[in-house]
GROMACS .gro file of C-alpha atoms in nm:
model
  308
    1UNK     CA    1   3.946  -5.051   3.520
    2UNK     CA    2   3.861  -4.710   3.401
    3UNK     CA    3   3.611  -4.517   3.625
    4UNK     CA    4   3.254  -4.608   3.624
    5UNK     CA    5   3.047  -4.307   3.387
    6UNK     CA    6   2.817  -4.105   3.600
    7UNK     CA    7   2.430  -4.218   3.513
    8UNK     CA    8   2.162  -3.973   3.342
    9UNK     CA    9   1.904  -3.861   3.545
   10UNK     CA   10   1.705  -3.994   3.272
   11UNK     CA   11   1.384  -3.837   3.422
   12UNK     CA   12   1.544  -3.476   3.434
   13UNK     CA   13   1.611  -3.526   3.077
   14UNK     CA   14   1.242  -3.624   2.979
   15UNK     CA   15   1.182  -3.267   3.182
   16UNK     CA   16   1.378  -3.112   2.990
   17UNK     CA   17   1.303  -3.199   2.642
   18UNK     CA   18   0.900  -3.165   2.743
   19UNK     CA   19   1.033  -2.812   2.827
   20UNK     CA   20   1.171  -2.755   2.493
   21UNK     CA   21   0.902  -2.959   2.318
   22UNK     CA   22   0.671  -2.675   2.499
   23UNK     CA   23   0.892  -2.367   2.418
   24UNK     CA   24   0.927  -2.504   2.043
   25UNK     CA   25   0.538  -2.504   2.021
   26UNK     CA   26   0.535  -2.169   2.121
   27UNK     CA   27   0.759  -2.053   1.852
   28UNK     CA   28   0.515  -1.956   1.632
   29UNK     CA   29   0.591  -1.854   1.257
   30UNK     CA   30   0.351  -1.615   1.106
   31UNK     CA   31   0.342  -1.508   0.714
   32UNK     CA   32   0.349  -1.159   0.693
   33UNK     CA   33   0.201  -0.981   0.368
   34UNK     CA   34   0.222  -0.628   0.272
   35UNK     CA   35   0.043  -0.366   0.055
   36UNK     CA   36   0.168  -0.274  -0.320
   37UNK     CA   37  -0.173  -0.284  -0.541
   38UNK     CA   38  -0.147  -0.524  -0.805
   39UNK     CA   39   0.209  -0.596  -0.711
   40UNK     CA   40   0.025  -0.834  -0.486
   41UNK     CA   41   0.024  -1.093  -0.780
   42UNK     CA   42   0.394  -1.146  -0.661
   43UNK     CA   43   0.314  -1.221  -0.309
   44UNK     CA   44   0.114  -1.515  -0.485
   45UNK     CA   45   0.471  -1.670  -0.659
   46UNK     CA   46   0.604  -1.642  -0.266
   47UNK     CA   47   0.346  -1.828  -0.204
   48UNK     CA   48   0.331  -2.075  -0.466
   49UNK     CA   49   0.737  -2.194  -0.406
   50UNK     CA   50   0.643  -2.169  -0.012
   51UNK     CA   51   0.374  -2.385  -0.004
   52UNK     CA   52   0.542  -2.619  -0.273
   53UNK     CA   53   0.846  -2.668  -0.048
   54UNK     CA   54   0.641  -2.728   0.260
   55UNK     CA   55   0.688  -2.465   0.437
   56UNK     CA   56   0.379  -2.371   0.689
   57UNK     CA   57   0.248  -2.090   0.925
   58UNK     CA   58   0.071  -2.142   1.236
   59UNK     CA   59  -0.106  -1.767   1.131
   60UNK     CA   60  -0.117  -1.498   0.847
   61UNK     CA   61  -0.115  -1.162   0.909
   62UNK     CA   62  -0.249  -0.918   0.567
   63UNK     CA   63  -0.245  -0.555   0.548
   64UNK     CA   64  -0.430  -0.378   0.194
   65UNK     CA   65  -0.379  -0.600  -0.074
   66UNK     CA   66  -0.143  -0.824   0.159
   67UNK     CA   67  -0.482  -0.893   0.351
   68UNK     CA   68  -0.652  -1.022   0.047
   69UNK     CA   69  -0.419  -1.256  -0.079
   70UNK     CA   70  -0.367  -1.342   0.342
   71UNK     CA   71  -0.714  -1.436   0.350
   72UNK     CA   72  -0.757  -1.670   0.073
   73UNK     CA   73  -0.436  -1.814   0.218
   74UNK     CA   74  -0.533  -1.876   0.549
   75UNK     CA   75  -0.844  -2.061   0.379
   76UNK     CA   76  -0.685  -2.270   0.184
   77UNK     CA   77  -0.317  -2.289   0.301
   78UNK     CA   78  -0.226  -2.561   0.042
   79UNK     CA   79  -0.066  -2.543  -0.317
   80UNK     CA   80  -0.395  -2.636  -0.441
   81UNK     CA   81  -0.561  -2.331  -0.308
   82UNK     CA   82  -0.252  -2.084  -0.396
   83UNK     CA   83  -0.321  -2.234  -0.745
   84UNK     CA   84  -0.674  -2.118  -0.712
   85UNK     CA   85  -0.536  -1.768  -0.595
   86UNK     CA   86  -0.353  -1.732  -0.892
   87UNK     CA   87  -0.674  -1.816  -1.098
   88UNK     CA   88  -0.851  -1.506  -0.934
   89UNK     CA   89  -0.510  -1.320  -0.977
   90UNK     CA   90  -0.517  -1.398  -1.382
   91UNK     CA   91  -0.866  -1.323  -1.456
   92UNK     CA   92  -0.828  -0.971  -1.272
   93UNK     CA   93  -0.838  -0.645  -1.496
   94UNK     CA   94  -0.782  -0.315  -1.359
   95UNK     CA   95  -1.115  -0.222  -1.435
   96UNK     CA   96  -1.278  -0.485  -1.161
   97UNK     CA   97  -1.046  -0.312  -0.876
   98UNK     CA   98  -1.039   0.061  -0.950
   99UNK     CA   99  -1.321   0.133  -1.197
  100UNK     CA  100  -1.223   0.472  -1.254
  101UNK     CA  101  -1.399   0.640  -1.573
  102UNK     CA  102  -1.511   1.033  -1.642
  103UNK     CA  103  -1.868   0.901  -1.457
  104UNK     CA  104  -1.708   0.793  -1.111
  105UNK     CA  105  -1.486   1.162  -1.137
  106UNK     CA  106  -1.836   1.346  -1.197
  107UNK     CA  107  -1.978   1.155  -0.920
  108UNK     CA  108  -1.677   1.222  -0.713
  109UNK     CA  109  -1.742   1.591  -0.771
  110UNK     CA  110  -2.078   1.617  -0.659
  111UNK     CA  111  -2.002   1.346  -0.351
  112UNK     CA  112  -1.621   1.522  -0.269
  113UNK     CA  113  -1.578   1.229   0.001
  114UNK     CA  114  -1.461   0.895  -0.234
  115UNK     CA  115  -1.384   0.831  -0.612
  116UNK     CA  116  -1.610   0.470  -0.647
  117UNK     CA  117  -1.782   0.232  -0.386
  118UNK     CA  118  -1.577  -0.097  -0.329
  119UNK     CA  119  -1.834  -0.329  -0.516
  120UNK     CA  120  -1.574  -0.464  -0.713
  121UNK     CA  121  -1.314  -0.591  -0.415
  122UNK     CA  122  -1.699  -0.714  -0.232
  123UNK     CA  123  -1.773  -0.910  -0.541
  124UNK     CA  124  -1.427  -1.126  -0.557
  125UNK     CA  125  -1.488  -1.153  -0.170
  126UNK     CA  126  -1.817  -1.273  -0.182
  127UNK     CA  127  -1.764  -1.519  -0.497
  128UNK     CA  128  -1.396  -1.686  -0.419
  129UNK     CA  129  -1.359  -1.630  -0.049
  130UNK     CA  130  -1.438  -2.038   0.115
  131UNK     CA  131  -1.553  -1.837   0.472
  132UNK     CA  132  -1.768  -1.574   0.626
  133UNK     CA  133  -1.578  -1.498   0.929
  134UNK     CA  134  -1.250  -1.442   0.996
  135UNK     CA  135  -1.242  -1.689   1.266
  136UNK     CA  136  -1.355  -1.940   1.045
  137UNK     CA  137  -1.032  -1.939   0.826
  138UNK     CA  138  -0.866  -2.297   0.838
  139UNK     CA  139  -0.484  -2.089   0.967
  140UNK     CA  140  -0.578  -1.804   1.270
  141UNK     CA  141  -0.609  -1.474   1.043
  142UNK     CA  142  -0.552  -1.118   1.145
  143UNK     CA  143  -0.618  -0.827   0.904
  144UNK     CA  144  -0.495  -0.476   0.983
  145UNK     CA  145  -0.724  -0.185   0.924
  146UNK     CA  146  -0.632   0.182   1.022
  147UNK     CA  147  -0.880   0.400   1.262
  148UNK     CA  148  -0.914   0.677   1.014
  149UNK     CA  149  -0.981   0.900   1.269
  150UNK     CA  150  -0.682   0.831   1.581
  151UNK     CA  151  -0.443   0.692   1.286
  152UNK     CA  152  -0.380   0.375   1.534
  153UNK     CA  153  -0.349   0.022   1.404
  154UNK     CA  154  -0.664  -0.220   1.419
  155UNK     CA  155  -0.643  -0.564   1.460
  156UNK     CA  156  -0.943  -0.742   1.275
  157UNK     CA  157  -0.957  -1.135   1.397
  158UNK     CA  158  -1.259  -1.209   1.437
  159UNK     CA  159  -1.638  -1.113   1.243
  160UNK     CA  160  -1.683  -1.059   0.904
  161UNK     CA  161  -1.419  -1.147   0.662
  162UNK     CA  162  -1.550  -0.935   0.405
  163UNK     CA  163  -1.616  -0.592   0.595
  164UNK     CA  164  -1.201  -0.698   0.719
  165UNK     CA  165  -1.073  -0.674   0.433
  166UNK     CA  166  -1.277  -0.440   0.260
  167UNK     CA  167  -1.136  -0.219   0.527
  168UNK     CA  168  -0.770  -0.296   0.503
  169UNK     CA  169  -0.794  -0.233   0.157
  170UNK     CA  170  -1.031   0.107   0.156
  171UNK     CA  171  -0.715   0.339  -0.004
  172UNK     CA  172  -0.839   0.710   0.148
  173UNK     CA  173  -1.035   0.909  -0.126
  174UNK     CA  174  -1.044   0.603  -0.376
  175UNK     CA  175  -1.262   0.358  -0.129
  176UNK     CA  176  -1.517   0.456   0.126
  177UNK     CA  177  -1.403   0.383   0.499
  178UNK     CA  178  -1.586   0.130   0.664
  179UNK     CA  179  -1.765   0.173   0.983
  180UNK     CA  180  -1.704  -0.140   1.222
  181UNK     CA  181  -1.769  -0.149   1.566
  182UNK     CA  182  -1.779   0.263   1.585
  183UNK     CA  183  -1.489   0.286   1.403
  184UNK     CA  184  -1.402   0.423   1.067
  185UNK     CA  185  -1.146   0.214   0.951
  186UNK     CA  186  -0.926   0.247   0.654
  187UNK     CA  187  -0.665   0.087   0.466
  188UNK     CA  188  -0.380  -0.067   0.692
  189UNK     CA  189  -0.138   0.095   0.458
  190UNK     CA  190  -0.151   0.398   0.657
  191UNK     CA  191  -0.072   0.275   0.946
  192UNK     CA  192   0.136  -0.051   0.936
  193UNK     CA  193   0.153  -0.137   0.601
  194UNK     CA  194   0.361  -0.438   0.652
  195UNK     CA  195   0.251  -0.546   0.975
  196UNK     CA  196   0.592  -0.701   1.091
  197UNK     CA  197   0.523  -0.544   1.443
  198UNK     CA  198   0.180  -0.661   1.475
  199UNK     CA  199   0.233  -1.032   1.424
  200UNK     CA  200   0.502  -1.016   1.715
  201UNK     CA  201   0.221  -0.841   1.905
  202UNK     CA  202   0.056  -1.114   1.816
  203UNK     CA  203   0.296  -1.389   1.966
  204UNK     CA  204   0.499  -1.490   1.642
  205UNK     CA  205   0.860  -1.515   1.710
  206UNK     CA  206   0.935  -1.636   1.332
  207UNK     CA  207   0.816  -1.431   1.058
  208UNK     CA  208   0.827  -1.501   0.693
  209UNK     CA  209   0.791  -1.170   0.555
  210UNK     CA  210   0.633  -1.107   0.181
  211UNK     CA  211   0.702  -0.739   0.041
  212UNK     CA  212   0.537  -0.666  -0.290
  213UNK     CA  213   0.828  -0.458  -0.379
  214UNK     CA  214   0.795  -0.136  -0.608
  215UNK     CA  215   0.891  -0.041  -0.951
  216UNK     CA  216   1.255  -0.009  -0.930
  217UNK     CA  217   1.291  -0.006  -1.347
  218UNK     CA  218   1.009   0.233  -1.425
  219UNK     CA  219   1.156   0.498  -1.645
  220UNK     CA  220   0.939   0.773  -1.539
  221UNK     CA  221   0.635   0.808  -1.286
  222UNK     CA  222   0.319   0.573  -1.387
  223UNK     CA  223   0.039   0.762  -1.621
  224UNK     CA  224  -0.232   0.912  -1.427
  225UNK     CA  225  -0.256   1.029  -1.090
  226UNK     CA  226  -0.392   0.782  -0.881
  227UNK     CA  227  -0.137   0.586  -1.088
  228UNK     CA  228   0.155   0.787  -0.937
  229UNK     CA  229   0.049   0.795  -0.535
  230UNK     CA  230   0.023   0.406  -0.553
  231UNK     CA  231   0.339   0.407  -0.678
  232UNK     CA  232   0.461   0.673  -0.424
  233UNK     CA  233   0.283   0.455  -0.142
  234UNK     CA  234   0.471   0.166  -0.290
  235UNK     CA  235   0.802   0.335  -0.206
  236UNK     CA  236   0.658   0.433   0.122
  237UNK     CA  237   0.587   0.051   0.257
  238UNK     CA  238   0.961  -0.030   0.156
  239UNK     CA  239   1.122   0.201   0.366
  240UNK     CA  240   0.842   0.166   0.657
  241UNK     CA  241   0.930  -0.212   0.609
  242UNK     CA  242   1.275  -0.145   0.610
  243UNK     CA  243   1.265   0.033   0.999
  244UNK     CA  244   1.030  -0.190   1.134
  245UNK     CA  245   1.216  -0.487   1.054
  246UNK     CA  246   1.594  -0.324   1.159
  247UNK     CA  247   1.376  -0.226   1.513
  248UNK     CA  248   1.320  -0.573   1.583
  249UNK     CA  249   1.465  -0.747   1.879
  250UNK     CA  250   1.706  -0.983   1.866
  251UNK     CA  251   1.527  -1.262   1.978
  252UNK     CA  252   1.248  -1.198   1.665
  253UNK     CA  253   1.401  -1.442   1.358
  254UNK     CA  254   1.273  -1.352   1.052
  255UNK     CA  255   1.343  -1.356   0.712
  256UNK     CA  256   1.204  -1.146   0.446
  257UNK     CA  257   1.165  -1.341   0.035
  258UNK     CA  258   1.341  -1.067  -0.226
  259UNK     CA  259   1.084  -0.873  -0.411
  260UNK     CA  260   1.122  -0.882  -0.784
  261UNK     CA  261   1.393  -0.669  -0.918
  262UNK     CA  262   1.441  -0.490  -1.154
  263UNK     CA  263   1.087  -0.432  -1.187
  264UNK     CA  264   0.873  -0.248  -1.444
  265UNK     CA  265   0.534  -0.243  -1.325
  266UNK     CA  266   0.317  -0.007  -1.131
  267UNK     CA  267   0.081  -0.140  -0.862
  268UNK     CA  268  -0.220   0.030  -1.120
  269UNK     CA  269  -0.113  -0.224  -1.394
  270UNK     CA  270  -0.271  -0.494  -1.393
  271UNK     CA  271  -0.124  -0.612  -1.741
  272UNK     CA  272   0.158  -0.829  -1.591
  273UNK     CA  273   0.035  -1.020  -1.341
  274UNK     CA  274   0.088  -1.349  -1.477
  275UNK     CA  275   0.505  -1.279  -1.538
  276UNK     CA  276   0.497  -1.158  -1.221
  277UNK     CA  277   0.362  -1.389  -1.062
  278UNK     CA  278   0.604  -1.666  -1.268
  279UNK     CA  279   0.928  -1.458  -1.156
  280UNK     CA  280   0.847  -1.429  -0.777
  281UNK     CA  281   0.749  -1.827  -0.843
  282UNK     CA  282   1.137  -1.877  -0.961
  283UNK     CA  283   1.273  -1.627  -0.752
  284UNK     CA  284   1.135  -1.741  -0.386
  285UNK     CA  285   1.220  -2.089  -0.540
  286UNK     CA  286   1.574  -2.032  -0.567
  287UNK     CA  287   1.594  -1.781  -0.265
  288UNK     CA  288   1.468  -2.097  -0.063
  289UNK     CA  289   1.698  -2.330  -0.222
  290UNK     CA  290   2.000  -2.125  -0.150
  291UNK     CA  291   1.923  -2.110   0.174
  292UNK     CA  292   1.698  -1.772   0.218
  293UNK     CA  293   1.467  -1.940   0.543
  294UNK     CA  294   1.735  -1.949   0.738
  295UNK     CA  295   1.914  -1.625   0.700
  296UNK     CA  296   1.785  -1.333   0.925
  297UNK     CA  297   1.887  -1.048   0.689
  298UNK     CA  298   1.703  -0.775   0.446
  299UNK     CA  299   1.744  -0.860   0.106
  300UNK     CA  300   1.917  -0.611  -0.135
  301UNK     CA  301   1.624  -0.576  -0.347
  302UNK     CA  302   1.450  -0.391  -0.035
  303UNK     CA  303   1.676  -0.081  -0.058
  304UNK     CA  304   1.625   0.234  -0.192
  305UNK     CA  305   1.754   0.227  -0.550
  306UNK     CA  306   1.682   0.247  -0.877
  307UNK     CA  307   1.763   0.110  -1.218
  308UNK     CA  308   1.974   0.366  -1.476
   0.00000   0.00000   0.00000
C-alpha cells in the first residue's frame, strides 16, 4: 500500500483564502483621466469600449478636462451614461467652452487678470451633471485642482462638484481661479496633469490610465495663440505622463489605453469630436481585445514623435 497523503488543514486554508479574499478587495483599480482640451472627446471612446467590455473602477480620478468627463463618469458609470457623455460631447462648439471674441480681449484689457468668466463650463455642469456634491457621485470621485499660489496638488473629494471642477479646469489667464476653502485653485494641469501619482496616494494599486494624446500629424502649430499653448500644454502632459508613470513602483500595475495616432486635431478644435471619439471607440476596443488590460507597459503612441 502506498503511503497514506498528509490531510489539509482545511481550516488554515479557509484563513488563507479570507486573507487573499481581503488583500484582493483592497486592490483597488482607479480610472485615471488627463487634460488635452477638446481632445477629451477621446477619453469618451476609452470609455465607451471600457464600459462595453465590463470593465469597472472602484474610483475615478480627473484632472482639467479629464475631471469633467471623470465626473459624469463617476455618476453614471454605465454604457448608458457614457452614451449620454458623448451626447454633451457632440452638441459642444468651441464657442460654449472658450468664448473668445474682440469683446472678451477688450474686456481682458481693461480687467488684465482673465480672458472670459467660466459661465459656459458652469452651464454644462449645472444642466447635465446628475449630483451636487462630489461625494454624492455613484463611484468615489477625486478632482485635482492646483493651489495657484504654493503650486501644490489639491485633492477635491468632497463639496461642490461644480466649484471642483470648475477649478480643475480654470486654464491660468483664460479662466478665473476659484477661491475654495482659502485657496485659489487652478487648473490641475499645472500641477499633475495626469494624476497617476495621486490615485496611488489615494490607495489604487491598479490604474487604467486615459491620456488624451496630442496632435502628432498637425503640419504646423494650431491658428491663434491660445490655440498654440493648448497645444504646447498638450505636449507637456505627455511627457509629465510619461515620468510619472516610468517612477512608479513595481508593485503599482497599470496600464495606460493608446491615444489616437496619427492625430490631426488641436485641443481648440472642437470640429472633430465625433471621429474622435469613433477612433478611440475602435482603438481601446481592439487594444482590449488584444490583450492591452493586462500588459503593464507605455504605449508607443505616448512618445515624443511626430508624423513627416
Amino acid at each position: 500500500m502506498g503511503a497514506e497523503r498528509p490531510r489539509r488543514d482545511m481550516s488554515l486554508l479557509g484563513a488563507r483564502a479570507e486573507e487573499q479574499l481581503v488583500v484582493d478587495r483592497m486592490e483597488k483599480t482607479a480610472f485615471v483621466s488627463a487634460g488635452g482640451g477638446s481632445l477629451g472627446s477621446i477619453q469618451v471612446g476609452m470609455l465607451r469600449a471600457l464600459a462595453a467590455n465590463g470593465v469597472t473602477a472602484d474610483m475615478v480620478v480627473g484632472s482639467s478636462v479629464g475631471a469633467i468627463n471623470a465626473a459624469y463618469f463617476a455618476g453614471a458609470p454605465t454604457p448608458e451614461g457614457v452614451e449620454r457623455l458623448a451626447e454633451i460631447w457632440l452638441s459642444l462648439r468651441r464657442e460654449d467652452v472658450f468664448p473668445f471674441t474682440w469683446r472678451t480681449m477688450v474686456t481682458f484689457l481693461l480687467r488684465r487678470d482673465f480672458l472670459v468668466p467660466a459661465d459656459g463650463v458652469r452651464r454644462l455642469i449645472d444642466a447635465y451633471l446628475p449630483y451636487r456634491n462630489l461625494e454624492d457621485a455613484e463611484l468615489p470621485l477625486h478632482v485635482v485642482a492646483t493651489d495657484l499660489l504654493s503650486g501644490e496638488p489639491v485633492v477635491l473629494s468632497k463639496g461642490s462638484a461644480a466649484e471642483a471642477i470648475l477649478a480643475s479646469t480654470a486654464i491660468p489667464a483664460a479662466f478665473p481661479p476659484v477661491l475654495l476653502e482659502r485657496r485659489y485653485l487652478a487648473d490641475g494641469a499645472i500641477s499633475s496633469n495626469t494624476p497617476v501619482t495621486v490615485a496611488v496616494a489615494l490607495g489604487a494599486r491598479r490604474l487604467v490610465v486615459l491620456p488624451t494624446g496630442y496632435g502628432c500629424a498637425l503640419e504646423g502649430p494650431p491658428r491663434g495663440a491660445f490655440a498654440t499653448a493648448l497645444h504646447a500644454l498638450t505636449l507637456l502632459i505627455a511627457r509629465q505622463l510619461l515620468h510619472e508613470l516610468n517612477s512608479l513602483a513595481p508593485e503599482i500595475d497599470f496600464c495606460v489605453a493608446p491615444p489616437l495616432c496619427p492625430l490631426r486635431s488641436s485641443p481648440y478644435d472642437f470640429a472633430m469630436t465625433g471621429e474622435l471619439i469613433e477612433r478611440a471607440t475602435q482603438s481601446t476596443n481592439a487594444w482590449i481585445a488584444g490583450g492591452g488590460l493586462r500588459r503593464r507597459e507605455i504605449p508607443h503612441e505616448l512618445m515624443t514623435h511626430k508624423h513627416v
